PDB file of C-alpha atoms in Angstrom:
ATOM      1  CA  MET G   1     -32.094 -43.610   1.628  1.00  0.00           C
ATOM      2  CA  SER G   2     -31.074 -41.622  -1.412  1.00  0.00           C
ATOM      3  CA  THR G   3     -27.365 -40.814  -1.716  1.00  0.00           C
ATOM      4  CA  THR G   4     -25.313 -39.202  -4.431  1.00  0.00           C
ATOM      5  CA  SER G   5     -21.521 -39.487  -4.610  1.00  0.00           C
ATOM      6  CA  SER G   6     -18.800 -40.618  -6.974  1.00  0.00           C
ATOM      7  CA  SER G   7     -15.700 -40.955  -4.816  1.00  0.00           C
ATOM      8  CA  SER G   8     -14.610 -41.035  -1.194  1.00  0.00           C
ATOM      9  CA  ASN G   9     -11.700 -39.696   0.792  1.00  0.00           C
ATOM     10  CA  ASN G  10     -10.948 -38.369   4.234  1.00  0.00           C
ATOM     11  CA  ASN G  11     -11.365 -34.752   3.136  1.00  0.00           C
ATOM     12  CA  LYS G  12     -14.755 -35.300   1.568  1.00  0.00           C
ATOM     13  CA  GLY G  13     -17.777 -33.480   2.947  1.00  0.00           C
ATOM     14  CA  ALA G  14     -21.407 -34.524   3.210  1.00  0.00           C
ATOM     15  CA  LEU G  15     -24.822 -32.887   3.280  1.00  0.00           C
ATOM     16  CA  ILE G  16     -27.670 -34.733   4.954  1.00  0.00           C
ATOM     17  CA  PHE G  17     -30.875 -32.961   3.881  1.00  0.00           C
ATOM     18  CA  LEU G  18     -34.331 -33.822   5.222  1.00  0.00           C
ATOM     19  CA  HIS G  19     -37.522 -33.212   3.250  1.00  0.00           C
ATOM     20  CA  GLY G  20     -40.719 -31.761   4.668  1.00  0.00           C
ATOM     21  CA  LEU G  21     -44.117 -33.150   5.647  1.00  0.00           C
ATOM     22  CA  GLY G  22     -45.779 -35.268   2.954  1.00  0.00           C
ATOM     23  CA  ASP G  23     -42.727 -35.143   0.712  1.00  0.00           C
ATOM     24  CA  THR G  24     -40.103 -37.712  -0.283  1.00  0.00           C
ATOM     25  CA  PRO G  25     -36.334 -37.581  -0.854  1.00  0.00           C
ATOM     26  CA  ALA G  26     -37.058 -36.998  -4.557  1.00  0.00           C
ATOM     27  CA  GLY G  27     -38.453 -33.587  -3.663  1.00  0.00           C
ATOM     28  CA  TRP G  28     -34.990 -32.311  -2.764  1.00  0.00           C
ATOM     29  CA  SER G  29     -32.571 -34.728  -4.453  1.00  0.00           C
ATOM     30  CA  SER G  30     -32.017 -32.189  -7.238  1.00  0.00           C
ATOM     31  CA  LEU G  31     -29.812 -30.302  -4.750  1.00  0.00           C
ATOM     32  CA  SER G  32     -26.994 -32.652  -5.755  1.00  0.00           C
ATOM     33  CA  SER G  33     -26.980 -31.018  -9.197  1.00  0.00           C
ATOM     34  CA  GLN G  34     -28.472 -27.604  -8.409  1.00  0.00           C
ATOM     35  CA  LEU G  35     -25.929 -26.604  -5.762  1.00  0.00           C
ATOM     36  CA  PRO G  36     -22.869 -27.573  -7.879  1.00  0.00           C
ATOM     37  CA  SER G  37     -24.347 -25.593 -10.794  1.00  0.00           C
ATOM     38  CA  ILE G  38     -24.047 -22.531  -8.528  1.00  0.00           C
ATOM     39  CA  GLN G  39     -20.813 -23.491  -6.765  1.00  0.00           C
ATOM     40  CA  PRO G  40     -18.769 -26.086  -8.734  1.00  0.00           C
ATOM     41  CA  SER G  41     -16.836 -26.966  -5.568  1.00  0.00           C
ATOM     42  CA  LEU G  42     -19.985 -28.741  -4.334  1.00  0.00           C
ATOM     43  CA  SER G  43     -19.804 -31.455  -7.016  1.00  0.00           C
ATOM     44  CA  THR G  44     -20.460 -35.046  -6.019  1.00  0.00           C
ATOM     45  CA  SER G  45     -16.726 -35.730  -6.298  1.00  0.00           C
ATOM     46  CA  ASN G  46     -16.266 -33.492  -3.245  1.00  0.00           C
ATOM     47  CA  ILE G  47     -19.596 -33.789  -1.425  1.00  0.00           C
ATOM     48  CA  GLU G  48     -21.792 -36.778  -0.665  1.00  0.00           C
ATOM     49  CA  TYR G  49     -25.477 -35.886  -0.704  1.00  0.00           C
ATOM     50  CA  VAL G  50     -27.790 -37.908   1.528  1.00  0.00           C
ATOM     51  CA  PHE G  51     -31.589 -37.566   1.374  1.00  0.00           C
ATOM     52  CA  PRO G  52     -33.167 -39.844   4.003  1.00  0.00           C
ATOM     53  CA  PRO G  53     -36.880 -40.711   3.790  1.00  0.00           C
ATOM     54  CA  ALA G  54     -39.240 -39.870   6.632  1.00  0.00           C
ATOM     55  CA  PRO G  55     -41.414 -42.705   7.959  1.00  0.00           C
ATOM     56  CA  THR G  56     -45.128 -42.904   7.207  1.00  0.00           C
ATOM     57  CA  ILE G  57     -46.994 -41.880  10.365  1.00  0.00           C
ATOM     58  CA  PRO G  58     -50.456 -40.618  11.416  1.00  0.00           C
ATOM     59  CA  ILE G  59     -50.641 -36.813  11.354  1.00  0.00           C
ATOM     60  CA  THR G  60     -53.056 -35.254  13.846  1.00  0.00           C
ATOM     61  CA  ILE G  61     -53.855 -32.121  11.816  1.00  0.00           C
ATOM     62  CA  ASN G  62     -54.944 -34.416   8.969  1.00  0.00           C
ATOM     63  CA  GLY G  63     -57.368 -36.311  11.172  1.00  0.00           C
ATOM     64  CA  GLY G  64     -54.886 -39.113  11.764  1.00  0.00           C
ATOM     65  CA  THR G  65     -54.382 -39.845   8.071  1.00  0.00           C
ATOM     66  CA  THR G  66     -50.947 -41.358   7.476  1.00  0.00           C
ATOM     67  CA  MET G  67     -48.332 -39.623   5.374  1.00  0.00           C
ATOM     68  CA  SER G  68     -44.577 -39.165   5.319  1.00  0.00           C
ATOM     69  CA  GLY G  69     -43.500 -37.124   8.314  1.00  0.00           C
ATOM     70  CA  TRP G  70     -40.594 -36.879  10.725  1.00  0.00           C
ATOM     71  CA  PHE G  71     -42.954 -36.232  13.649  1.00  0.00           C
ATOM     72  CA  ASP G  72     -46.605 -35.481  14.351  1.00  0.00           C
ATOM     73  CA  ILE G  73     -48.097 -32.014  13.854  1.00  0.00           C
ATOM     74  CA  PHE G  74     -50.764 -30.811  16.305  1.00  0.00           C
ATOM     75  CA  ASP G  75     -51.250 -27.147  15.302  1.00  0.00           C
ATOM     76  CA  TRP G  76     -51.867 -25.457  11.959  1.00  0.00           C
ATOM     77  CA  PRO G  77     -50.475 -23.125  10.849  1.00  0.00           C
ATOM     78  CA  ILE G  78     -47.257 -23.633  12.792  1.00  0.00           C
ATOM     79  CA  GLY G  79     -46.651 -20.491  14.798  1.00  0.00           C
ATOM     80  CA  VAL G  80     -44.586 -19.629  17.844  1.00  0.00           C
ATOM     81  CA  GLY G  81     -45.716 -21.711  20.810  1.00  0.00           C
ATOM     82  CA  CYS G  82     -46.989 -24.673  18.795  1.00  0.00           C
ATOM     83  CA  LYS G  83     -47.105 -28.055  20.545  1.00  0.00           C
ATOM     84  CA  ASN G  84     -44.157 -30.395  19.921  1.00  0.00           C
ATOM     85  CA  ASP G  85     -44.166 -34.143  19.353  1.00  0.00           C
ATOM     86  CA  GLU G  86     -41.199 -34.907  21.590  1.00  0.00           C
ATOM     87  CA  ASP G  87     -41.153 -38.658  20.955  1.00  0.00           C
ATOM     88  CA  GLY G  88     -41.322 -38.174  17.202  1.00  0.00           C
ATOM     89  CA  LEU G  89     -38.585 -35.547  17.243  1.00  0.00           C
ATOM     90  CA  LYS G  90     -36.287 -37.826  19.231  1.00  0.00           C
ATOM     91  CA  LYS G  91     -36.871 -40.680  16.775  1.00  0.00           C
ATOM     92  CA  ALA G  92     -36.139 -38.349  13.867  1.00  0.00           C
ATOM     93  CA  VAL G  93     -32.868 -37.240  15.440  1.00  0.00           C
ATOM     94  CA  ASN G  94     -31.933 -40.893  15.910  1.00  0.00           C
ATOM     95  CA  ASP G  95     -32.541 -41.438  12.186  1.00  0.00           C
ATOM     96  CA  ILE G  96     -30.094 -38.617  11.464  1.00  0.00           C
ATOM     97  CA  ASN G  97     -27.560 -40.150  13.823  1.00  0.00           C
ATOM     98  CA  ASP G  98     -27.798 -43.386  11.844  1.00  0.00           C
ATOM     99  CA  CYS G  99     -27.008 -41.449   8.649  1.00  0.00           C
ATOM    100  CA  VAL G 100     -24.041 -39.794  10.351  1.00  0.00           C
ATOM    101  CA  GLN G 101     -22.663 -43.130  11.521  1.00  0.00           C
ATOM    102  CA  LYS G 102     -22.864 -44.540   7.989  1.00  0.00           C
ATOM    103  CA  LEU G 103     -20.969 -41.550   6.636  1.00  0.00           C
ATOM    104  CA  GLU G 104     -18.333 -41.861   9.354  1.00  0.00           C
ATOM    105  CA  ALA G 105     -17.936 -45.539   8.439  1.00  0.00           C
ATOM    106  CA  LYS G 106     -17.053 -44.336   4.928  1.00  0.00           C
ATOM    107  CA  GLY G 107     -14.339 -42.098   6.356  1.00  0.00           C
ATOM    108  CA  ILE G 108     -16.259 -38.800   6.349  1.00  0.00           C
ATOM    109  CA  GLN G 109     -15.625 -37.092   9.656  1.00  0.00           C
ATOM    110  CA  LYS G 110     -18.411 -35.491  11.680  1.00  0.00           C
ATOM    111  CA  ASP G 111     -16.861 -32.039  11.325  1.00  0.00           C
ATOM    112  CA  ARG G 112     -17.252 -32.425   7.540  1.00  0.00           C
ATOM    113  CA  ILE G 113     -20.990 -33.153   7.752  1.00  0.00           C
ATOM    114  CA  VAL G 114     -23.704 -30.512   7.343  1.00  0.00           C
ATOM    115  CA  ILE G 115     -27.211 -31.288   8.617  1.00  0.00           C
ATOM    116  CA  GLY G 116     -30.029 -29.478   6.833  1.00  0.00           C
ATOM    117  CA  GLY G 117     -33.679 -29.659   5.995  1.00  0.00           C
ATOM    118  CA  PHE G 118     -36.840 -27.958   4.776  1.00  0.00           C
ATOM    119  CA  SER G 119     -39.853 -27.283   7.028  1.00  0.00           C
ATOM    120  CA  GLN G 120     -40.192 -30.338   9.309  1.00  0.00           C
ATOM    121  CA  GLY G 121     -36.765 -31.402   8.113  1.00  0.00           C
ATOM    122  CA  GLY G 122     -35.316 -28.064   9.162  1.00  0.00           C
ATOM    123  CA  ALA G 123     -36.835 -28.425  12.625  1.00  0.00           C
ATOM    124  CA  VAL G 124     -35.165 -31.827  12.987  1.00  0.00           C
ATOM    125  CA  ALA G 125     -31.840 -30.496  11.680  1.00  0.00           C
ATOM    126  CA  LEU G 126     -31.796 -27.739  14.306  1.00  0.00           C
ATOM    127  CA  ARG G 127     -32.516 -30.233  17.039  1.00  0.00           C
ATOM    128  CA  ALA G 128     -29.920 -32.742  15.824  1.00  0.00           C
ATOM    129  CA  VAL G 129     -27.158 -30.144  15.805  1.00  0.00           C
ATOM    130  CA  TYR G 130     -27.902 -27.807  18.691  1.00  0.00           C
ATOM    131  CA  GLN G 131     -30.059 -29.716  21.183  1.00  0.00           C
ATOM    132  CA  GLN G 132     -29.262 -33.423  21.334  1.00  0.00           C
ATOM    133  CA  PRO G 133     -26.601 -34.432  23.880  1.00  0.00           C
ATOM    134  CA  ASN G 134     -23.109 -34.482  22.389  1.00  0.00           C
ATOM    135  CA  GLU G 135     -20.943 -36.699  24.562  1.00  0.00           C
ATOM    136  CA  SER G 136     -18.183 -36.924  21.956  1.00  0.00           C
ATOM    137  CA  ASN G 137     -17.697 -33.134  21.912  1.00  0.00           C
ATOM    138  CA  GLU G 138     -17.275 -33.410  18.139  1.00  0.00           C
ATOM    139  CA  ASN G 139     -18.988 -30.660  16.165  1.00  0.00           C
ATOM    140  CA  PHE G 140     -20.890 -30.849  12.905  1.00  0.00           C
ATOM    141  CA  ALA G 141     -19.635 -28.632  10.095  1.00  0.00           C
ATOM    142  CA  ALA G 142     -22.813 -26.539   9.913  1.00  0.00           C
ATOM    143  CA  CYS G 143     -26.613 -26.550   9.994  1.00  0.00           C
ATOM    144  CA  VAL G 144     -29.099 -25.369   7.352  1.00  0.00           C
ATOM    145  CA  ASN G 145     -32.738 -24.669   8.185  1.00  0.00           C
ATOM    146  CA  LEU G 146     -35.038 -23.668   5.334  1.00  0.00           C
ATOM    147  CA  SER G 147     -38.538 -22.647   6.460  1.00  0.00           C
ATOM    148  CA  GLY G 148     -38.312 -24.723   9.635  1.00  0.00           C
ATOM    149  CA  TRP G 149     -38.827 -23.846  13.277  1.00  0.00           C
ATOM    150  CA  LEU G 150     -37.277 -24.197  16.726  1.00  0.00           C
ATOM    151  CA  THR G 151     -38.578 -27.020  18.938  1.00  0.00           C
ATOM    152  CA  PHE G 152     -36.411 -26.684  22.065  1.00  0.00           C
ATOM    153  CA  GLU G 153     -35.517 -24.189  24.786  1.00  0.00           C
ATOM    154  CA  GLU G 154     -31.936 -25.141  25.669  1.00  0.00           C
ATOM    155  CA  SER G 155     -28.910 -26.022  23.547  1.00  0.00           C
ATOM    156  CA  ASN G 156     -26.432 -28.794  24.256  1.00  0.00           C
ATOM    157  CA  GLY G 157     -23.762 -26.138  24.852  1.00  0.00           C
ATOM    158  CA  VAL G 158     -21.263 -28.064  22.734  1.00  0.00           C
ATOM    159  CA  ASN G 159     -22.190 -27.083  19.178  1.00  0.00           C
ATOM    160  CA  ASP G 160     -22.756 -23.378  19.863  1.00  0.00           C
ATOM    161  CA  ASN G 161     -19.944 -22.502  17.452  1.00  0.00           C
ATOM    162  CA  VAL G 162     -21.494 -24.459  14.574  1.00  0.00           C
ATOM    163  CA  PRO G 163     -22.665 -21.943  11.936  1.00  0.00           C
ATOM    164  CA  LEU G 164     -26.328 -21.874  10.925  1.00  0.00           C
ATOM    165  CA  LEU G 165     -28.041 -20.714   7.742  1.00  0.00           C
ATOM    166  CA  TRP G 166     -31.760 -19.958   8.271  1.00  0.00           C
ATOM    167  CA  GLY G 167     -33.809 -18.994   5.228  1.00  0.00           C
ATOM    168  CA  HIS G 168     -37.554 -18.333   5.343  1.00  0.00           C
ATOM    169  CA  GLY G 169     -40.319 -17.067   3.068  1.00  0.00           C
ATOM    170  CA  SER G 170     -41.792 -13.787   4.267  1.00  0.00           C
ATOM    171  CA  PHE G 171     -45.247 -14.885   3.021  1.00  0.00           C
ATOM    172  CA  ASP G 172     -45.120 -18.336   4.626  1.00  0.00           C
ATOM    173  CA  ASP G 173     -48.634 -19.236   5.827  1.00  0.00           C
ATOM    174  CA  LYS G 174     -47.754 -22.772   6.934  1.00  0.00           C
ATOM    175  CA  VAL G 175     -44.632 -22.353   9.085  1.00  0.00           C
ATOM    176  CA  LEU G 176     -45.281 -18.732   9.927  1.00  0.00           C
ATOM    177  CA  PHE G 177     -42.605 -16.147   9.173  1.00  0.00           C
ATOM    178  CA  GLU G 178     -42.590 -15.163  12.860  1.00  0.00           C
ATOM    179  CA  GLN G 179     -40.826 -18.442  13.565  1.00  0.00           C
ATOM    180  CA  GLN G 180     -37.599 -17.160  12.016  1.00  0.00           C
ATOM    181  CA  ALA G 181     -37.212 -14.046  14.180  1.00  0.00           C
ATOM    182  CA  TYR G 182     -38.235 -16.005  17.264  1.00  0.00           C
ATOM    183  CA  GLY G 183     -35.906 -18.919  16.548  1.00  0.00           C
ATOM    184  CA  VAL G 184     -32.883 -16.792  15.673  1.00  0.00           C
ATOM    185  CA  ALA G 185     -33.325 -14.723  18.848  1.00  0.00           C
ATOM    186  CA  LYS G 186     -33.780 -17.791  21.060  1.00  0.00           C
ATOM    187  CA  LEU G 187     -30.722 -19.520  19.616  1.00  0.00           C
ATOM    188  CA  GLY G 188     -28.718 -16.392  20.330  1.00  0.00           C
ATOM    189  CA  GLU G 189     -29.933 -16.453  23.920  1.00  0.00           C
ATOM    190  CA  MET G 190     -28.877 -20.093  24.162  1.00  0.00           C
ATOM    191  CA  GLY G 191     -25.358 -19.174  23.070  1.00  0.00           C
ATOM    192  CA  VAL G 192     -25.366 -20.131  19.384  1.00  0.00           C
ATOM    193  CA  LYS G 193     -22.833 -17.689  17.987  1.00  0.00           C
ATOM    194  CA  SER G 194     -23.023 -17.718  14.191  1.00  0.00           C
ATOM    195  CA  VAL G 195     -26.440 -17.413  12.547  1.00  0.00           C
ATOM    196  CA  GLU G 196     -26.964 -16.164   8.999  1.00  0.00           C
ATOM    197  CA  ASP G 197     -30.668 -15.452   8.526  1.00  0.00           C
ATOM    198  CA  SER G 198     -32.382 -14.178   5.399  1.00  0.00           C
ATOM    199  CA  SER G 199     -35.936 -13.901   4.076  1.00  0.00           C
ATOM    200  CA  TYR G 200     -37.398 -14.145   0.597  1.00  0.00           C
ATOM    201  CA  PRO G 201     -40.680 -12.987  -1.039  1.00  0.00           C
ATOM    202  CA  VAL G 202     -42.252 -16.453  -1.212  1.00  0.00           C
ATOM    203  CA  GLY G 203     -44.640 -18.598   0.773  1.00  0.00           C
ATOM    204  CA  HIS G 204     -43.743 -22.046   2.101  1.00  0.00           C
ATOM    205  CA  SER G 205     -41.212 -22.848  -0.585  1.00  0.00           C
ATOM    206  CA  ALA G 206     -37.640 -22.220  -1.659  1.00  0.00           C
ATOM    207  CA  HIS G 207     -36.456 -19.193  -3.644  1.00  0.00           C
ATOM    208  CA  ASP G 208     -33.743 -19.010  -6.312  1.00  0.00           C
ATOM    209  CA  GLU G 209     -31.768 -16.455  -4.303  1.00  0.00           C
ATOM    210  CA  GLU G 210     -32.066 -18.711  -1.279  1.00  0.00           C
ATOM    211  CA  MET G 211     -30.418 -21.514  -3.217  1.00  0.00           C
ATOM    212  CA  VAL G 212     -27.564 -19.178  -4.144  1.00  0.00           C
ATOM    213  CA  ALA G 213     -27.109 -18.286  -0.461  1.00  0.00           C
ATOM    214  CA  PHE G 214     -27.284 -22.004   0.407  1.00  0.00           C
ATOM    215  CA  ALA G 215     -24.557 -22.895  -2.094  1.00  0.00           C
ATOM    216  CA  LYS G 216     -22.321 -20.034  -0.967  1.00  0.00           C
ATOM    217  CA  PHE G 217     -22.773 -21.021   2.682  1.00  0.00           C
ATOM    218  CA  LEU G 218     -21.795 -24.636   1.958  1.00  0.00           C
ATOM    219  CA  ASP G 219     -18.812 -23.572  -0.120  1.00  0.00           C
ATOM    220  CA  GLN G 220     -17.543 -21.355   2.699  1.00  0.00           C
ATOM    221  CA  THR G 221     -18.170 -24.141   5.217  1.00  0.00           C
ATOM    222  CA  PHE G 222     -16.408 -26.923   3.337  1.00  0.00           C
ATOM    223  CA  PHE G 223     -13.671 -24.929   1.609  1.00  0.00           C
ATOM    224  CA  PRO G 224     -12.823 -21.871   3.748  1.00  0.00           C
ATOM    225  CA  MET G 225      -9.155 -21.750   2.687  1.00  0.00           C
ATOM    226  CA  ASP G 226     -10.094 -21.787  -0.994  1.00  0.00           C
ATOM    227  CA  ASP G 227     -12.467 -18.865  -0.436  1.00  0.00           C
ATOM    228  CA  ALA G 228      -9.755 -16.966   1.433  1.00  0.00           C
ATOM    229  CA  CYS G 229      -7.435 -17.410  -1.551  1.00  0.00           C
ATOM    230  CA  LYS G 230     -10.127 -16.004  -3.871  1.00  0.00           C
ATOM    231  CA  ASP G 231     -10.233 -12.853  -1.759  1.00  0.00           C
TER     232      ASP G 231
END
């Protein structure tokens, strides 16, 4: 697991960010420098960045060829109504829970942890925050889904107040753009109350303006009082 931090304290925040299918933590580890370059408050002295690696598994759409993936993919492109790999999704959420426990052992509280991801990683992030049972009734700080999709029909009812940032490319031909409108609407029906959704003129990739929105969202999540003082 790739982590980036330089100090620890009880007020520190953390971002756990999951890469997409066929990628590695290196594909997104630059966030630990890119986001602070946009919002200095997100420096590694304030935020611990965690980039867990997906396991290597057979992927059905690739004829069973193994590659890094959080769960199996049965349909391509990934549109509304695609088949889910329930067992793989549950294992992926458990991997996130392990990351959360390690951060909590360092003194970073759950309500100071943001779960995010790109594509497959975004799908897992949504599930980890809004669907998995939450017996502790402790909320995450926020959720970030970049070009991912919704894989469940009911929320856990506990984290409905956790804010969500959902960014998606309007020309996405892999995780189809329709997934954003569908997912945002369904989450609203489930009771999720705060969703910030935006689209960008790209395919299945990130956009510079999306990174600016990402940094601003994290800054407002981790340091709301500071932002209020700026106003």
